Coordinates of C-alpha atoms and ligand atoms in Angstrom, one line a residue:
X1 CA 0.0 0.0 0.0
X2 CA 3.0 2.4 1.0
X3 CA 4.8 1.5 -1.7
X4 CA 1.6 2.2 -4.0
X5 CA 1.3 5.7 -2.8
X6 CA 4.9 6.8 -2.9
X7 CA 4.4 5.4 -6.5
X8 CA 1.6 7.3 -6.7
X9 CA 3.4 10.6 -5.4
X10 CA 6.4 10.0 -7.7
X11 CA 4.1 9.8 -10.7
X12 CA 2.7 13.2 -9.8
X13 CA 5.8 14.9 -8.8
X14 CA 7.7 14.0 -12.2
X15 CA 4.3 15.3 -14.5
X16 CA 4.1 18.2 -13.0
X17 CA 7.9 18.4 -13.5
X18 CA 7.3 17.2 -17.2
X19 CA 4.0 20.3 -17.2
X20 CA 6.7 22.6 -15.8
X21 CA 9.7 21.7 -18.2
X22 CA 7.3 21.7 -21.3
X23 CA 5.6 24.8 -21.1
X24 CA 8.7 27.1 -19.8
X25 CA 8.3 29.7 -22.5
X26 CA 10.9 30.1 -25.3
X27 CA 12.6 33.5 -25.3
X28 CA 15.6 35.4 -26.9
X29 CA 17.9 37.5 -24.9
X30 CA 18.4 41.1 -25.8
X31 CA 21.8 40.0 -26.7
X32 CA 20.5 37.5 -29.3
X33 CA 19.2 40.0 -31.3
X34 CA 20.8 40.8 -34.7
X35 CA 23.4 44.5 -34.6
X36 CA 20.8 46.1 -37.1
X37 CA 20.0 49.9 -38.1
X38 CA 16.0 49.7 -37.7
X39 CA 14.8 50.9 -41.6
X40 CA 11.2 51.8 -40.6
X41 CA 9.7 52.0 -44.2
X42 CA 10.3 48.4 -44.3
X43 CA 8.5 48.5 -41.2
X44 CA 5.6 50.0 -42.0
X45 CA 5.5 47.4 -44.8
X46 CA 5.4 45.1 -42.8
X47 CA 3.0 46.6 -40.1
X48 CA 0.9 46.5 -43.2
X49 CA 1.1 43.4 -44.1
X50 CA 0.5 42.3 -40.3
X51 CA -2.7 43.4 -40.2
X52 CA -1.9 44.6 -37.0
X53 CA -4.7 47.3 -36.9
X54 CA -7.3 45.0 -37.9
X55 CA -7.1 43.3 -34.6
X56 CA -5.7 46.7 -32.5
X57 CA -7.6 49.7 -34.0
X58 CA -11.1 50.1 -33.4
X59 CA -12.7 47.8 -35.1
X60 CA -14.3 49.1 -38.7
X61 CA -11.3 51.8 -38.3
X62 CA -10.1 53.3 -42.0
X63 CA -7.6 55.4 -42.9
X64 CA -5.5 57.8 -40.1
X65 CA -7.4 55.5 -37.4
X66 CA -5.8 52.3 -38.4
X67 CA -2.7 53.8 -37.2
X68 CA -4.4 54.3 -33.8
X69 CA -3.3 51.5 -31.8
X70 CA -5.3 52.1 -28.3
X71 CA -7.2 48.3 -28.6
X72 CA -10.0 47.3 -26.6
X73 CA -12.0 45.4 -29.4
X74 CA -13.5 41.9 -28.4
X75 CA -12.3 39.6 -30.5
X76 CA -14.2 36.5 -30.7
X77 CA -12.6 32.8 -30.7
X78 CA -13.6 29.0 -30.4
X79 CA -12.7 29.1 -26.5
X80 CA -14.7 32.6 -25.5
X81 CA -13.9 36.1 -26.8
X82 CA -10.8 38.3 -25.9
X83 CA -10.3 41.9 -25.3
X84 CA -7.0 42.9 -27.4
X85 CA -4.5 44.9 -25.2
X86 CA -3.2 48.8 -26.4
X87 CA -0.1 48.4 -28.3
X88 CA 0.3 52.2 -29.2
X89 CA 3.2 54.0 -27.9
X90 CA 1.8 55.1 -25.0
X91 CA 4.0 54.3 -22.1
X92 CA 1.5 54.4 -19.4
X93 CA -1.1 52.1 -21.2
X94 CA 0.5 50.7 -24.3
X95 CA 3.6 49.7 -24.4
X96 CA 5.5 52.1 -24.9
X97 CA 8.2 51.5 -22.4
X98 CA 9.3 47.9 -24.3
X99 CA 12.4 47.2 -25.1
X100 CA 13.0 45.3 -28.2
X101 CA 13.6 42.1 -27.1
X102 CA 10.2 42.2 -25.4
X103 CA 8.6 43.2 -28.6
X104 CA 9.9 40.9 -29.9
X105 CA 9.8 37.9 -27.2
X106 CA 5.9 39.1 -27.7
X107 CA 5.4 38.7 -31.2
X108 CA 7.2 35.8 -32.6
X109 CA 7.5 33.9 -29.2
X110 CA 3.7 34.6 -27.7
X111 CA 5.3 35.4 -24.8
X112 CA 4.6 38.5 -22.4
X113 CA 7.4 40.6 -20.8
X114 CA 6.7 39.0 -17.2
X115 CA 7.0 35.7 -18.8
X116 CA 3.2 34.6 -19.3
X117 CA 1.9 32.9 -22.4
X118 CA -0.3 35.0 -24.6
X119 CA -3.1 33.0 -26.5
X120 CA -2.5 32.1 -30.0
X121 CA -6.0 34.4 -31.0
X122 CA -3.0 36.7 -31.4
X123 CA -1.5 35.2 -34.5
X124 CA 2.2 34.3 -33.5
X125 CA 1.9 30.6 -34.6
X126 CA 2.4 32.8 -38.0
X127 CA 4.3 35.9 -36.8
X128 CA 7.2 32.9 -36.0
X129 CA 8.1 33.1 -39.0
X130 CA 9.2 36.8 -39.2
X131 CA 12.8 37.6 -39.3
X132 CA 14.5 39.3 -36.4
X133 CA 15.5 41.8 -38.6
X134 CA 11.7 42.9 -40.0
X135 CA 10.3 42.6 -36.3
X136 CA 13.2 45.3 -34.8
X137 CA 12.0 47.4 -38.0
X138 CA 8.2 46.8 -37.4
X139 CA 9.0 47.7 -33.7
X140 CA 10.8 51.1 -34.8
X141 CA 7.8 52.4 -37.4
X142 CA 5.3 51.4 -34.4
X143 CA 7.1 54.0 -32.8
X144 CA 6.5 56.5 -34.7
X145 CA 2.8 56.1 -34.3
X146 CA 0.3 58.2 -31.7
X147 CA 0.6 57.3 -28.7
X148 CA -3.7 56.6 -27.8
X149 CA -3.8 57.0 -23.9
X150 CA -6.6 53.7 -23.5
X151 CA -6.1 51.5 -20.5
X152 CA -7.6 47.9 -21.3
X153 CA -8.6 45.1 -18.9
X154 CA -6.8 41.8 -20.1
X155 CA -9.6 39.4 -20.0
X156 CA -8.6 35.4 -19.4
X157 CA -10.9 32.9 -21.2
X158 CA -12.8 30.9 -18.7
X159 CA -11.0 27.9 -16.4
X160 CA -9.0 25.7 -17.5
X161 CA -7.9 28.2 -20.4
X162 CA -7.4 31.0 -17.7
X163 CA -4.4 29.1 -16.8
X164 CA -1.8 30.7 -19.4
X165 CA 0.7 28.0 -18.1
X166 CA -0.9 25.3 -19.8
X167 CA -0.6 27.3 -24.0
X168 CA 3.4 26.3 -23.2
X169 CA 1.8 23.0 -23.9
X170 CA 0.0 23.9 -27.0
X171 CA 3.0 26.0 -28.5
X172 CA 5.3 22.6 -28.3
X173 CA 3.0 21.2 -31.5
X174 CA 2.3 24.4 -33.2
X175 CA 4.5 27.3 -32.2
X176 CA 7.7 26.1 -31.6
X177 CA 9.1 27.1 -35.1
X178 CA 10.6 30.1 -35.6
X179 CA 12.0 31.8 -38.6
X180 CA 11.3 31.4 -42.9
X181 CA 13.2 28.8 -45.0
X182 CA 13.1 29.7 -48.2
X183 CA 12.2 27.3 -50.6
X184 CA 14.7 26.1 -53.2
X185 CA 12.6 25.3 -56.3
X186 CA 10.7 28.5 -56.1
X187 CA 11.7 31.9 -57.6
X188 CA 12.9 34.8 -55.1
X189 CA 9.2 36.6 -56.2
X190 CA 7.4 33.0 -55.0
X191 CA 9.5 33.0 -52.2
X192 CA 8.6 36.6 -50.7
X193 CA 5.2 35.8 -51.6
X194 CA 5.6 32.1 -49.1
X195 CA 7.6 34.5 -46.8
X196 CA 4.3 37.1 -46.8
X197 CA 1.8 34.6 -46.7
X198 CA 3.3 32.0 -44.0
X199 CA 4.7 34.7 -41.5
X200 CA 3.6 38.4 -41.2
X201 CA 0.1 38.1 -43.7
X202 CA -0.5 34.9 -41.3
X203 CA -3.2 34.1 -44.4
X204 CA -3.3 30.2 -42.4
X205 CA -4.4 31.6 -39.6
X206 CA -7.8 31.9 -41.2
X207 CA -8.1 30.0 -44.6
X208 CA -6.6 26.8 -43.4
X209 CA -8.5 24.0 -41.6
X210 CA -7.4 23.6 -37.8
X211 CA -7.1 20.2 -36.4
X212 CA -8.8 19.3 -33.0
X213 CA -6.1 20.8 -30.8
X214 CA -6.7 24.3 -33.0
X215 CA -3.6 24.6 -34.5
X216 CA -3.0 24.8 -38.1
X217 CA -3.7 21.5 -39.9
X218 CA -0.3 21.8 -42.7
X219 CA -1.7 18.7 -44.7
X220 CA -4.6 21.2 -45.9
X221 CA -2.8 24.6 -46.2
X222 CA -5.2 27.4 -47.1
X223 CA -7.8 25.0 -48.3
X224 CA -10.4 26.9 -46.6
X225 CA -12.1 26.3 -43.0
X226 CA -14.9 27.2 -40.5
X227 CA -14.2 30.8 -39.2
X228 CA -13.2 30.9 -36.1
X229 CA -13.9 34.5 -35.3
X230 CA -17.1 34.6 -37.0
X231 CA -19.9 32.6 -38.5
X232 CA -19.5 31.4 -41.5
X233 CA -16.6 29.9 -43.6
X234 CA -13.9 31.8 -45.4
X235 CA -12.8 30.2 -48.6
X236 CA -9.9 27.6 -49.8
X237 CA -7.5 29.9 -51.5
X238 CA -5.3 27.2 -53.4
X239 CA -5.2 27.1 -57.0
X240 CA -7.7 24.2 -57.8
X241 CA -11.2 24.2 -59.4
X242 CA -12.7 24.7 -55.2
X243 CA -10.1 27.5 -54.7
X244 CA -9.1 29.8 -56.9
X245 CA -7.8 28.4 -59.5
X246 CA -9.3 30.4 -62.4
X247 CA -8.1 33.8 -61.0
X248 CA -4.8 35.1 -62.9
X249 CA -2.1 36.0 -60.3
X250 CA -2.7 39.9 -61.7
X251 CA -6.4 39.2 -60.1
X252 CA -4.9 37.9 -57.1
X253 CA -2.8 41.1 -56.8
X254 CA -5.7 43.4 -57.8
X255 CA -8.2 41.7 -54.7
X256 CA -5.7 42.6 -52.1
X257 CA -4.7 46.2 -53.7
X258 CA -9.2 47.0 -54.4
X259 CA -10.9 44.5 -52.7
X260 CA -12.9 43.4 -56.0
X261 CA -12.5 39.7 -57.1
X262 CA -12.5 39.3 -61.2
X263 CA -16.7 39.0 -61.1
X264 CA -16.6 42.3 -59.5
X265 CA -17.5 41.0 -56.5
X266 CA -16.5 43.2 -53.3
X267 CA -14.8 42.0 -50.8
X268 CA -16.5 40.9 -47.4
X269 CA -16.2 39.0 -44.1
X270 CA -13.2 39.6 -42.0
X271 CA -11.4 39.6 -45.3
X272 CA -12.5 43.2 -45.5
X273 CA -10.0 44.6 -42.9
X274 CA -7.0 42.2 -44.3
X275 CA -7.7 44.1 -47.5
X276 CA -8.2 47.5 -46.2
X277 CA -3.9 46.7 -44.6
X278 CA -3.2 45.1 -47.8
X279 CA -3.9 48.2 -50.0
X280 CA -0.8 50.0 -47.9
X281 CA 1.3 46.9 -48.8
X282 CA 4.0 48.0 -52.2
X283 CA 2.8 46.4 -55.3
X284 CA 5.9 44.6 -55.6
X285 CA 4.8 42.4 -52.4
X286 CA 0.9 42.1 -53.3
X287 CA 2.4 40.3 -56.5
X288 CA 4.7 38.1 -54.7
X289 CA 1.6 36.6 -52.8
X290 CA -0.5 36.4 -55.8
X291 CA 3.0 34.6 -57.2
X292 CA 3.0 32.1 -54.1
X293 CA -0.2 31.3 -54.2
X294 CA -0.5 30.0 -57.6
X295 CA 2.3 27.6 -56.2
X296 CA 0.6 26.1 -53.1
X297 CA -0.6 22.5 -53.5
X298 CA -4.2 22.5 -54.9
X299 CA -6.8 21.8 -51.9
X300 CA -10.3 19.7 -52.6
X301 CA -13.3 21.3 -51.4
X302 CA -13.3 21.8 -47.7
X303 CA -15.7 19.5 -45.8
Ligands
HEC401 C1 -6.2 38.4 -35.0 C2 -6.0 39.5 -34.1 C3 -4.6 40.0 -33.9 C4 -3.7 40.5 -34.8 C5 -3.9 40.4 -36.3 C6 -2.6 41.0 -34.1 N1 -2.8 40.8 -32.7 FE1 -1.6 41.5 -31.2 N2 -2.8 40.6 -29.9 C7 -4.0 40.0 -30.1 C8 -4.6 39.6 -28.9 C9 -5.9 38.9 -28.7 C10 -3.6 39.8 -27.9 C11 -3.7 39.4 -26.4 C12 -3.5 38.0 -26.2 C13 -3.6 37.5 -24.7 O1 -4.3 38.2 -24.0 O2 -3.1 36.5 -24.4 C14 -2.5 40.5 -28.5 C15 -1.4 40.9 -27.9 C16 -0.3 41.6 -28.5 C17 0.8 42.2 -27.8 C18 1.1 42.1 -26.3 C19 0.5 43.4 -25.6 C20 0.5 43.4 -24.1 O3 0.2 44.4 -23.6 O4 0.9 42.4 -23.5 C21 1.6 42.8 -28.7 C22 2.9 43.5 -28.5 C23 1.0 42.6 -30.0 N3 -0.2 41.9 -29.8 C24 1.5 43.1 -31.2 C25 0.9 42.8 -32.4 C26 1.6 43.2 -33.7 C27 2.9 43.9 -33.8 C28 0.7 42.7 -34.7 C29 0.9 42.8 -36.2 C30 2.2 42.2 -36.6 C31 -0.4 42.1 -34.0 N4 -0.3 42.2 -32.6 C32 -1.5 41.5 -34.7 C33 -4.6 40.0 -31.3 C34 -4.0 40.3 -32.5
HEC402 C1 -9.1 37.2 -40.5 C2 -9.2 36.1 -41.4 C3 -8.5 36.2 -42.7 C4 -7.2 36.4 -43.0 C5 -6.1 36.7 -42.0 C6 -7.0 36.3 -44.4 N1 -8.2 36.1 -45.0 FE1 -8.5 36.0 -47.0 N2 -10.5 35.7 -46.7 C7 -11.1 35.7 -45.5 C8 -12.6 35.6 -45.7 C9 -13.6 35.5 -44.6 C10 -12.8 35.7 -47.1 C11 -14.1 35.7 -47.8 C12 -14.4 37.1 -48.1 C13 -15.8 37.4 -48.7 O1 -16.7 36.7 -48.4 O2 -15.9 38.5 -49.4 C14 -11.5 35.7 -47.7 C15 -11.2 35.8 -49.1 C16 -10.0 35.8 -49.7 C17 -9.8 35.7 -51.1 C18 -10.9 35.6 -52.2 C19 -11.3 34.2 -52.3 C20 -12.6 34.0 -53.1 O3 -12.8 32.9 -53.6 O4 -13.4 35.0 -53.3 C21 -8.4 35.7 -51.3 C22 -7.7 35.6 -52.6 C23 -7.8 35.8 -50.0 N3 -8.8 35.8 -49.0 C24 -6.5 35.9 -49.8 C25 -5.9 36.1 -48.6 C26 -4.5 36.3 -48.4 C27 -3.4 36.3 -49.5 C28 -4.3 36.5 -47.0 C29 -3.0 36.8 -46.3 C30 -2.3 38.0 -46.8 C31 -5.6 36.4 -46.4 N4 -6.5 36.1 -47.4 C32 -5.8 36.5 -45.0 C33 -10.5 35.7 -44.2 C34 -9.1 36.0 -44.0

């Protein structure tokens, strides 16, 4: 009987050891980071192509006001919704006072200055894959935005989610990743446009399928899925007959710059807000993606 329960004890001690060991989060040290002069015009291209406002601005917000970083939208999401956190310069409420590193640690790592996980609603199973050189430059053009004095609650999705610990544990499958390998048998256009579409666009993050544990299912890249934000689906962007396979990579390039698809169709759905980003993105880049995405495997209907 003893014997049994010290057993037992053991057992417990080592997985919570194992829980511990498995979810420390991943970080890089100030010292890690790369001796580069921030360029923030690349910055702002890729703030662009983030799609940062469409989570941080008000929600709906055009023009001027997508630069206004103050949060507080709910966002909605399979597990309950979440209020997104200021992320303006505003040292009091935003977080202004960051250092890189932390930005950084934040965005490509999930993982919050005092060391807590963030959930992946924000998109860093995709923002991964950014280089360390683009994220000090996105940091240095987020600078130069207003600072929007706007103190937000961080809301916790209910128990056992509201344990932050336990994402460590998630991030292991599908976050644990970092950085962009380009691929050898595409072009340097095709591979900016993989580089756009897998890492800042985070274009996965909604048009591919997720498997049970939520994390992006890689077998069906961008083959379409259930939203998770919203009702409704949003559709399988491969190049097959249920994609979009008839459009020309010129009217893949013209969507994201206008927002009309080649029927003349405008564009809708939380796609609306990736666009509105995309039209600040350099033509050079919106071709790139419309490149890369006539290269993706071709995806069957989605179930
Ligand atoms: C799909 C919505 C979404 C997008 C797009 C998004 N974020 Fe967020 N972000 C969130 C949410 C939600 C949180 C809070 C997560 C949590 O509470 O665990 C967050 C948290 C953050 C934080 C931590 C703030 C804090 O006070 O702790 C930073 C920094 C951040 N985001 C930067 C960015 C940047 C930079 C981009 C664009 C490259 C971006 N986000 C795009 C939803 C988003
Ligand atoms: C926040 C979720 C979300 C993200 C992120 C997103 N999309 Fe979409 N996308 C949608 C939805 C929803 C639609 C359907 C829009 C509509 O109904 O008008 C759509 C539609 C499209 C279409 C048109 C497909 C068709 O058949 O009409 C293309 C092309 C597209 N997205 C490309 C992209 C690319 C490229 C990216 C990354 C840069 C991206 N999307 C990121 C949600 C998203």
């Amino acid at each position: 009987m003893r014997r049994i329960l010290i057993a037992l004890i053991l057992l417990v001690v080592a997985g919570a050891a194992a829980f511990w060991l498995l979810t420390t989060p991943t970080t890089i040290a100030a010292s890690d980071l790369p001796d580069h002069t921030p360029d923030t015009a690349n910055g702002e291209t890729l703030f662009w192509a983030g799609g940062c406002a469409s989570c941080h601005a008000a929600s709906g917000a055009k023009g001027e006001n997508l630069t206004r970083l103050g949060g507080g939208a709910e966002l909605g999401s399979p597990l309950g919704s979440l209020t997104v956190p200021n992320i303006s310069p505003d040292t009091a409420t935003g977080i202004g006072g960051w250092s890189t590193a932390e930005f950084v640690n934040a965005v490509r790592h999930g993982v919050s200055p005092s060391g807590a996980h963030y959930y992946p609603a924000f998109p860093y199973a995709s923002y991964q894959h950014m280089t360390l050189e683009d994220l000090i430059d996105l940091k240095a053009f987020m600078d130069t935005l207003p600072a929007v004095e706007n103190e937000v609650e961080t809301a916790s999705l209910p128990f056992p989610f509201s344990i932050r610990r336990g994402i460590g544990l998630w991030k292991r499958f599908y976050a644990s990743d970092p950085g962009f390998e380009p691929d050898p048998a595409l072009s340097d256009l095709q591979n900016r446009g993989a580089y756009l579409v897998t890492g800042p666009g985070h274009c996965g993050e909604c048009h591919t399928p997720r498997t049970l544990l939520f994390g992006m299912d890689r077998a069906h890249w961008l083959g379409g899925a259930p939203s998770l934000e919203v009702k409704g689906t949003v559709p399988n962007i491969t190049p097959s007959e249920d994609g979009i396979g008839d459009w020309s990579e010129g009217d893949i390039a013209y969507y994201l710059e206008s927002g009309f698809t080649p029927d003349f169709d405008a564009v809708g759905g939380t796609m609306a807000a990736v666009q509105r980003n995309w039209a600040n993105v350099p033509p050079a880049d919106r071709e790139a993606v419309a490149a890369y995405l006539k290269t993706v495997p071709p995806q069957p209907a989605a179930d």
